[in-house]
Amino acid sequence: DQQVKQNSPSLSVQEGRISILNCDYTNSMFDYFLWYKKYPAEGPTFLISISSIKDKNEDGRFTVFLNKSAKHLSLHIVPSQPGDSAVYFCAASGASGTYKYIFGTGTRLKVLA
Amino acid sequence: SAVISQKPSRDICQRGTSLTIQCQVDSQVTMMFWYRQQPGQSLTLIATANQGSEATYESGFVIDKFPISRPNLTFSTLTVSNMSPEDSSIYLCSVPGTSGYTGELFFGEGSRLTVL
């Protein structure tokens, strides 16, 4: 049973436009969420996080939105740049203090110049 | 953020052999984590490596198959034993970015193993 789902395996966006990556989860006990970016042959790079006590967190071009009632979060990248082309993973944790994260399967973003 | 180095970055191994992956962190950390990413799959936590005590394994992972050492606060190893093609994966070491309740994890560049 996949508790964290990224239903879109890939996404293509024009440079300068908004990229929206989606993530759904099934466990209502999850209370902390992360987004990662991964380039080929590199480890995942942390992008942004959000706690369940918030519904939005912003860091530069990256904004994460959390809809707890829908068990849904999304990552917005504005404006999208070719260097953003990578695989994006969302991750969720509900186990206090253990750093036990469950990851989605990833969405491959391609930003077209 | 911590700088995490893994060795080897990639390897091709024969069925039935074992391989040890090393993880070095540039700062002392209490917890280190080992993840696996099988082809086309998400990252899955194998175990938590704590200095001075045995590693804590997640469901589906056992010490005989994935023995872990944690001799000090900056270093850990993961061994993949008696490998089969199903063990072909990227193995990742990670450490917490902050202390306290929870927070982000930082990852090494990963070790890509191919088992023939």
PDB file of C-alpha atoms in Angstrom:
ATOM      1  CA  ASP A   1       0.000   0.000   0.000  1.00  0.00           C
ATOM      2  CA  GLN A   2       1.575   3.216  -1.190  1.00  0.00           C
ATOM      3  CA  GLN A   3       0.923   5.791   1.523  1.00  0.00           C
ATOM      4  CA  VAL A   4       2.441   8.660  -0.449  1.00  0.00           C
ATOM      5  CA  LYS A   5       1.531   8.917  -4.097  1.00  0.00           C
ATOM      6  CA  GLN A   6       2.717  11.063  -6.944  1.00  0.00           C
ATOM      7  CA  ASN A   7       0.312  10.150  -9.690  1.00  0.00           C
ATOM      8  CA  SER A   8       2.013  12.050 -12.477  1.00  0.00           C
ATOM      9  CA  PRO A   9       5.234  10.302 -13.473  1.00  0.00           C
ATOM     10  CA  SER A  10       6.223  13.190 -15.725  1.00  0.00           C
ATOM     11  CA  LEU A  11       5.431  16.819 -16.473  1.00  0.00           C
ATOM     12  CA  SER A  12       6.604  19.224 -19.171  1.00  0.00           C
ATOM     13  CA  VAL A  13       6.409  22.985 -18.742  1.00  0.00           C
ATOM     14  CA  GLN A  14       7.606  25.949 -20.784  1.00  0.00           C
ATOM     15  CA  GLU A  15      10.354  28.076 -19.323  1.00  0.00           C
ATOM     16  CA  GLY A  16       8.940  30.996 -17.369  1.00  0.00           C
ATOM     17  CA  ARG A  17       5.635  29.282 -16.671  1.00  0.00           C
ATOM     18  CA  ILE A  18       4.456  27.730 -13.426  1.00  0.00           C
ATOM     19  CA  SER A  19       5.225  24.100 -12.624  1.00  0.00           C
ATOM     20  CA  ILE A  20       2.790  22.357 -10.287  1.00  0.00           C
ATOM     21  CA  LEU A  21       3.778  19.023  -8.835  1.00  0.00           C
ATOM     22  CA  ASN A  22       1.222  17.103  -6.838  1.00  0.00           C
ATOM     23  CA  CYS A  23       1.396  14.605  -4.011  1.00  0.00           C
ATOM     24  CA  ASP A  24      -1.365  12.716  -2.201  1.00  0.00           C
ATOM     25  CA  TYR A  25      -1.149  10.803   1.034  1.00  0.00           C
ATOM     26  CA  THR A  26      -3.439   8.413   2.835  1.00  0.00           C
ATOM     27  CA  ASN A  27      -2.308   8.553   6.454  1.00  0.00           C
ATOM     28  CA  SER A  28      -3.905  11.406   8.410  1.00  0.00           C
ATOM     29  CA  MET A  29      -1.207  11.028  11.069  1.00  0.00           C
ATOM     30  CA  PHE A  30       1.438  12.460   8.744  1.00  0.00           C
ATOM     31  CA  ASP A  31       2.376  15.866  10.096  1.00  0.00           C
ATOM     32  CA  TYR A  32       5.542  16.931   8.309  1.00  0.00           C
ATOM     33  CA  PHE A  33       6.205  16.979   4.604  1.00  0.00           C
ATOM     34  CA  LEU A  34       9.294  17.498   2.477  1.00  0.00           C
ATOM     35  CA  TRP A  35      10.032  18.058  -1.192  1.00  0.00           C
ATOM     36  CA  TYR A  36      13.260  16.935  -2.823  1.00  0.00           C
ATOM     37  CA  LYS A  37      14.823  17.434  -6.223  1.00  0.00           C
ATOM     38  CA  LYS A  38      17.059  14.778  -7.728  1.00  0.00           C
ATOM     39  CA  TYR A  39      19.371  15.057 -10.703  1.00  0.00           C
ATOM     40  CA  PRO A  40      20.749  11.913 -12.349  1.00  0.00           C
ATOM     41  CA  ALA A  41      23.760  10.425 -10.549  1.00  0.00           C
ATOM     42  CA  GLU A  42      23.241  12.722  -7.562  1.00  0.00           C
ATOM     43  CA  GLY A  43      21.542  12.304  -4.220  1.00  0.00           C
ATOM     44  CA  PRO A  44      18.221  14.017  -3.496  1.00  0.00           C
ATOM     45  CA  THR A  45      18.513  17.694  -2.609  1.00  0.00           C
ATOM     46  CA  PHE A  46      16.165  19.145  -0.008  1.00  0.00           C
ATOM     47  CA  LEU A  47      13.958  21.934  -1.381  1.00  0.00           C
ATOM     48  CA  ILE A  48      11.260  22.929   1.060  1.00  0.00           C
ATOM     49  CA  SER A  49       9.209  21.574   3.932  1.00  0.00           C
ATOM     50  CA  ILE A  50       5.854  22.184   5.529  1.00  0.00           C
ATOM     51  CA  SER A  51       4.371  21.286   8.868  1.00  0.00           C
ATOM     52  CA  SER A  52       0.750  20.247   9.226  1.00  0.00           C
ATOM     53  CA  ILE A  53       0.061  23.341  11.298  1.00  0.00           C
ATOM     54  CA  LYS A  54       0.538  25.437   8.163  1.00  0.00           C
ATOM     55  CA  ASP A  55      -1.125  25.415   4.783  1.00  0.00           C
ATOM     56  CA  LYS A  56       1.566  27.254   2.860  1.00  0.00           C
ATOM     57  CA  ASN A  57       5.310  27.706   2.940  1.00  0.00           C
ATOM     58  CA  GLU A  58       7.293  29.807   0.515  1.00  0.00           C
ATOM     59  CA  ASP A  59      10.992  29.939  -0.293  1.00  0.00           C
ATOM     60  CA  GLY A  60      11.972  32.004  -3.286  1.00  0.00           C
ATOM     61  CA  ARG A  61      10.542  30.442  -6.443  1.00  0.00           C
ATOM     62  CA  PHE A  62       9.244  27.431  -4.514  1.00  0.00           C
ATOM     63  CA  THR A  63       5.937  27.320  -2.647  1.00  0.00           C
ATOM     64  CA  VAL A  64       4.386  24.279  -1.027  1.00  0.00           C
ATOM     65  CA  PHE A  65       0.669  24.132  -0.309  1.00  0.00           C
ATOM     66  CA  LEU A  66      -0.913  21.665   2.084  1.00  0.00           C
ATOM     67  CA  ASN A  67      -4.601  20.723   2.073  1.00  0.00           C
ATOM     68  CA  LYS A  68      -5.032  18.490   5.096  1.00  0.00           C
ATOM     69  CA  SER A  69      -8.701  17.746   4.506  1.00  0.00           C
ATOM     70  CA  ALA A  70      -7.880  16.462   1.023  1.00  0.00           C
ATOM     71  CA  LYS A  71      -4.596  14.868   2.149  1.00  0.00           C
ATOM     72  CA  HIS A  72      -2.913  16.655  -0.698  1.00  0.00           C
ATOM     73  CA  LEU A  73       0.135  18.802  -1.115  1.00  0.00           C
ATOM     74  CA  SER A  74       1.570  20.540  -4.102  1.00  0.00           C
ATOM     75  CA  LEU A  75       4.822  22.207  -5.041  1.00  0.00           C
ATOM     76  CA  HIS A  76       4.681  25.311  -7.194  1.00  0.00           C
ATOM     77  CA  ILE A  77       7.752  26.534  -9.040  1.00  0.00           C
ATOM     78  CA  VAL A  78       7.462  30.043 -10.465  1.00  0.00           C
ATOM     79  CA  PRO A  79       8.982  30.913 -12.838  1.00  0.00           C
ATOM     80  CA  SER A  80      10.214  27.558 -14.079  1.00  0.00           C
ATOM     81  CA  GLN A  81      13.766  27.403 -15.388  1.00  0.00           C
ATOM     82  CA  PRO A  82      15.541  24.766 -17.502  1.00  0.00           C
ATOM     83  CA  GLY A  83      17.770  23.993 -14.509  1.00  0.00           C
ATOM     84  CA  ASP A  84      14.676  22.866 -12.631  1.00  0.00           C
ATOM     85  CA  SER A  85      14.460  19.821 -14.889  1.00  0.00           C
ATOM     86  CA  ALA A  86      14.838  16.911 -12.478  1.00  0.00           C
ATOM     87  CA  VAL A  87      12.854  14.280 -10.612  1.00  0.00           C
ATOM     88  CA  TYR A  88      10.889  15.663  -7.667  1.00  0.00           C
ATOM     89  CA  PHE A  89       9.971  13.553  -4.649  1.00  0.00           C
ATOM     90  CA  CYS A  90       7.568  14.356  -1.865  1.00  0.00           C
ATOM     91  CA  ALA A  91       8.003  12.707   1.525  1.00  0.00           C
ATOM     92  CA  ALA A  92       5.851  12.493   4.628  1.00  0.00           C
ATOM     93  CA  SER A  93       6.508  11.716   8.261  1.00  0.00           C
ATOM     94  CA  GLY A  94       4.229  11.094  11.180  1.00  0.00           C
ATOM     95  CA  ALA A  95       6.606   9.461  13.621  1.00  0.00           C
ATOM     96  CA  SER A  96       7.738  12.103  16.034  1.00  0.00           C
ATOM     97  CA  GLY A  97      11.489  12.483  16.359  1.00  0.00           C
ATOM     98  CA  THR A  98      12.423   9.477  14.264  1.00  0.00           C
ATOM     99  CA  TYR A  99      12.930  11.103  10.873  1.00  0.00           C
ATOM    100  CA  LYS A 100      11.091   8.187   9.313  1.00  0.00           C
ATOM    101  CA  TYR A 101       9.938   9.506   5.994  1.00  0.00           C
ATOM    102  CA  ILE A 102       7.838   7.768   3.393  1.00  0.00           C
ATOM    103  CA  PHE A 103       8.620   8.904  -0.116  1.00  0.00           C
ATOM    104  CA  GLY A 104       6.511   9.117  -3.223  1.00  0.00           C
ATOM    105  CA  THR A 105       7.696   7.584  -6.488  1.00  0.00           C
ATOM    106  CA  GLY A 106       8.650  10.918  -7.986  1.00  0.00           C
ATOM    107  CA  THR A 107       7.615  13.157 -10.871  1.00  0.00           C
ATOM    108  CA  ARG A 108      10.043  13.917 -13.661  1.00  0.00           C
ATOM    109  CA  LEU A 109       9.839  17.607 -14.548  1.00  0.00           C
ATOM    110  CA  LYS A 110      11.120  18.843 -17.866  1.00  0.00           C
ATOM    111  CA  VAL A 111      11.295  22.596 -18.375  1.00  0.00           C
ATOM    112  CA  LEU A 112      11.447  23.458 -22.044  1.00  0.00           C
ATOM    113  CA  ALA A 113      13.512  26.442 -23.148  1.00  0.00           C
TER     114      ALA A 113
ATOM    115  CA  SER B   1      23.906  21.429   5.762  1.00  0.00           C
ATOM    116  CA  ALA B   2      26.163  18.421   6.232  1.00  0.00           C
ATOM    117  CA  VAL B   3      28.460  17.184   3.472  1.00  0.00           C
ATOM    118  CA  ILE B   4      27.964  13.465   2.952  1.00  0.00           C
ATOM    119  CA  SER B   5      30.349  11.333   0.926  1.00  0.00           C
ATOM    120  CA  GLN B   6      29.622   7.800  -0.193  1.00  0.00           C
ATOM    121  CA  LYS B   7      31.899   5.135  -1.640  1.00  0.00           C
ATOM    122  CA  PRO B   8      31.673   3.512  -4.082  1.00  0.00           C
ATOM    123  CA  SER B   9      29.581   5.750  -6.294  1.00  0.00           C
ATOM    124  CA  ARG B  10      28.758   2.768  -8.450  1.00  0.00           C
ATOM    125  CA  ASP B  11      29.729  -0.877  -8.818  1.00  0.00           C
ATOM    126  CA  ILE B  12      28.879  -3.956 -10.789  1.00  0.00           C
ATOM    127  CA  CYS B  13      28.758  -7.075  -8.660  1.00  0.00           C
ATOM    128  CA  GLN B  14      28.362 -10.762  -9.198  1.00  0.00           C
ATOM    129  CA  ARG B  15      25.479 -12.722  -7.761  1.00  0.00           C
ATOM    130  CA  GLY B  16      26.289 -14.229  -4.359  1.00  0.00           C
ATOM    131  CA  THR B  17      28.953 -11.718  -3.408  1.00  0.00           C
ATOM    132  CA  SER B  18      28.772  -8.972  -0.786  1.00  0.00           C
ATOM    133  CA  LEU B  19      29.608  -5.298  -1.050  1.00  0.00           C
ATOM    134  CA  THR B  20      30.183  -2.709   1.655  1.00  0.00           C
ATOM    135  CA  ILE B  21      29.166   0.896   1.113  1.00  0.00           C
ATOM    136  CA  GLN B  22      30.818   3.610   3.154  1.00  0.00           C
ATOM    137  CA  CYS B  23      29.265   6.877   4.301  1.00  0.00           C
ATOM    138  CA  GLN B  24      31.343   9.736   5.717  1.00  0.00           C
ATOM    139  CA  VAL B  25      29.812  12.921   7.144  1.00  0.00           C
ATOM    140  CA  ASP B  26      31.746  16.127   7.744  1.00  0.00           C
ATOM    141  CA  SER B  27      30.138  16.711  11.146  1.00  0.00           C
ATOM    142  CA  GLN B  28      29.102  14.603  14.098  1.00  0.00           C
ATOM    143  CA  VAL B  29      25.541  13.333  13.899  1.00  0.00           C
ATOM    144  CA  THR B  30      23.581  11.139  16.255  1.00  0.00           C
ATOM    145  CA  MET B  31      21.451   9.415  13.654  1.00  0.00           C
ATOM    146  CA  MET B  32      22.355   8.171  10.205  1.00  0.00           C
ATOM    147  CA  PHE B  33      19.921   6.518   7.854  1.00  0.00           C
ATOM    148  CA  TRP B  34      20.271   4.112   4.977  1.00  0.00           C
ATOM    149  CA  TYR B  35      17.757   4.222   2.136  1.00  0.00           C
ATOM    150  CA  ARG B  36      17.310   2.155  -0.985  1.00  0.00           C
ATOM    151  CA  GLN B  37      15.850   3.242  -4.297  1.00  0.00           C
ATOM    152  CA  GLN B  38      15.035   0.365  -6.587  1.00  0.00           C
ATOM    153  CA  PRO B  39      14.617   1.151 -10.299  1.00  0.00           C
ATOM    154  CA  GLY B  40      11.483   3.213 -10.875  1.00  0.00           C
ATOM    155  CA  GLN B  41      10.567   3.098  -7.194  1.00  0.00           C
ATOM    156  CA  SER B  42      10.514   5.520  -4.311  1.00  0.00           C
ATOM    157  CA  LEU B  43      13.146   5.776  -1.609  1.00  0.00           C
ATOM    158  CA  THR B  44      12.653   3.176   1.123  1.00  0.00           C
ATOM    159  CA  LEU B  45      14.222   3.354   4.565  1.00  0.00           C
ATOM    160  CA  ILE B  46      16.344   0.294   5.311  1.00  0.00           C
ATOM    161  CA  ALA B  47      17.561   1.099   8.804  1.00  0.00           C
ATOM    162  CA  THR B  48      18.624   3.731  11.292  1.00  0.00           C
ATOM    163  CA  ALA B  49      22.268   3.527  12.367  1.00  0.00           C
ATOM    164  CA  ASN B  50      22.958   4.786  15.882  1.00  0.00           C
ATOM    165  CA  GLN B  51      26.447   5.116  17.290  1.00  0.00           C
ATOM    166  CA  GLY B  52      27.127   2.703  20.106  1.00  0.00           C
ATOM    167  CA  SER B  53      24.102   0.508  19.546  1.00  0.00           C
ATOM    168  CA  GLU B  54      22.722  -1.893  16.982  1.00  0.00           C
ATOM    169  CA  ALA B  55      20.968  -0.533  13.961  1.00  0.00           C
ATOM    170  CA  THR B  56      17.190  -0.446  13.900  1.00  0.00           C
ATOM    171  CA  TYR B  57      15.783  -2.147  10.814  1.00  0.00           C
ATOM    172  CA  GLU B  58      12.520  -1.409   9.062  1.00  0.00           C
ATOM    173  CA  SER B  59       9.994  -4.067   8.186  1.00  0.00           C
ATOM    174  CA  GLY B  60      11.258  -6.210   5.354  1.00  0.00           C
ATOM    175  CA  PHE B  61      14.948  -5.626   6.063  1.00  0.00           C
ATOM    176  CA  VAL B  62      17.097  -7.864   8.232  1.00  0.00           C
ATOM    177  CA  ILE B  63      20.547  -7.587   9.750  1.00  0.00           C
ATOM    178  CA  ASP B  64      21.845 -10.741   8.081  1.00  0.00           C
ATOM    179  CA  LYS B  65      21.168  -9.272   4.655  1.00  0.00           C
ATOM    180  CA  PHE B  66      22.091  -5.652   5.415  1.00  0.00           C
ATOM    181  CA  PRO B  67      24.585  -5.522   8.282  1.00  0.00           C
ATOM    182  CA  ILE B  68      25.396  -1.984   9.364  1.00  0.00           C
ATOM    183  CA  SER B  69      28.287  -0.601  11.340  1.00  0.00           C
ATOM    184  CA  ARG B  70      28.451   2.764  13.098  1.00  0.00           C
ATOM    185  CA  PRO B  71      31.869   3.012  14.748  1.00  0.00           C
ATOM    186  CA  ASN B  72      31.696   6.765  15.410  1.00  0.00           C
ATOM    187  CA  LEU B  73      29.544   9.853  14.958  1.00  0.00           C
ATOM    188  CA  THR B  74      30.779  10.645  11.435  1.00  0.00           C
ATOM    189  CA  PHE B  75      30.940   7.264   9.710  1.00  0.00           C
ATOM    190  CA  SER B  76      28.766   4.281   8.841  1.00  0.00           C
ATOM    191  CA  THR B  77      28.852   1.308   6.522  1.00  0.00           C
ATOM    192  CA  LEU B  78      26.103  -0.738   4.934  1.00  0.00           C
ATOM    193  CA  THR B  79      26.867  -4.178   3.581  1.00  0.00           C
ATOM    194  CA  VAL B  80      24.634  -5.819   1.019  1.00  0.00           C
ATOM    195  CA  SER B  81      25.198  -9.534   1.544  1.00  0.00           C
ATOM    196  CA  ASN B  82      24.783 -12.491  -0.782  1.00  0.00           C
ATOM    197  CA  MET B  83      23.578 -10.220  -3.548  1.00  0.00           C
ATOM    198  CA  SER B  84      21.006 -11.127  -6.153  1.00  0.00           C
ATOM    199  CA  PRO B  85      19.816  -9.104  -9.163  1.00  0.00           C
ATOM    200  CA  GLU B  86      16.884  -7.868  -7.029  1.00  0.00           C
ATOM    201  CA  ASP B  87      19.425  -5.957  -4.939  1.00  0.00           C
ATOM    202  CA  SER B  88      20.302  -3.759  -7.912  1.00  0.00           C
ATOM    203  CA  SER B  89      19.448  -0.331  -6.539  1.00  0.00           C
ATOM    204  CA  ILE B  90      20.768   3.016  -5.494  1.00  0.00           C
ATOM    205  CA  TYR B  91      21.725   2.966  -1.829  1.00  0.00           C
ATOM    206  CA  LEU B  92      21.685   6.311  -0.060  1.00  0.00           C
ATOM    207  CA  CYS B  93      23.051   7.492   3.237  1.00  0.00           C
ATOM    208  CA  SER B  94      21.288  10.395   4.932  1.00  0.00           C
ATOM    209  CA  VAL B  95      21.526  12.481   8.088  1.00  0.00           C
ATOM    210  CA  PRO B  96      19.141  14.909   9.783  1.00  0.00           C
ATOM    211  CA  GLY B  97      19.549  18.562   8.959  1.00  0.00           C
ATOM    212  CA  THR B  98      18.420  19.830  12.343  1.00  0.00           C
ATOM    213  CA  SER B  99      18.093  18.562  15.843  1.00  0.00           C
ATOM    214  CA  GLY B 100      14.802  18.382  17.596  1.00  0.00           C
ATOM    215  CA  TYR B 101      11.398  17.100  16.678  1.00  0.00           C
ATOM    216  CA  THR B 102      11.783  16.600  12.996  1.00  0.00           C
ATOM    217  CA  GLY B 103      13.164  18.258   9.965  1.00  0.00           C
ATOM    218  CA  GLU B 104      14.784  17.788   6.671  1.00  0.00           C
ATOM    219  CA  LEU B 105      17.128  14.955   5.743  1.00  0.00           C
ATOM    220  CA  PHE B 106      20.310  15.475   3.766  1.00  0.00           C
ATOM    221  CA  PHE B 107      21.473  12.764   1.416  1.00  0.00           C
ATOM    222  CA  GLY B 108      24.731  11.559   0.008  1.00  0.00           C
ATOM    223  CA  GLU B 109      25.129  11.179  -3.729  1.00  0.00           C
ATOM    224  CA  GLY B 110      24.203   7.509  -3.557  1.00  0.00           C
ATOM    225  CA  SER B 111      25.860   4.238  -4.497  1.00  0.00           C
ATOM    226  CA  ARG B 112      24.449   2.594  -7.602  1.00  0.00           C
ATOM    227  CA  LEU B 113      24.807  -1.182  -7.466  1.00  0.00           C
ATOM    228  CA  THR B 114      24.168  -3.469 -10.396  1.00  0.00           C
ATOM    229  CA  VAL B 115      24.082  -7.178  -9.647  1.00  0.00           C
ATOM    230  CA  LEU B 116      24.582  -9.557 -12.527  1.00  0.00           C
TER     231      LEU B 116
END
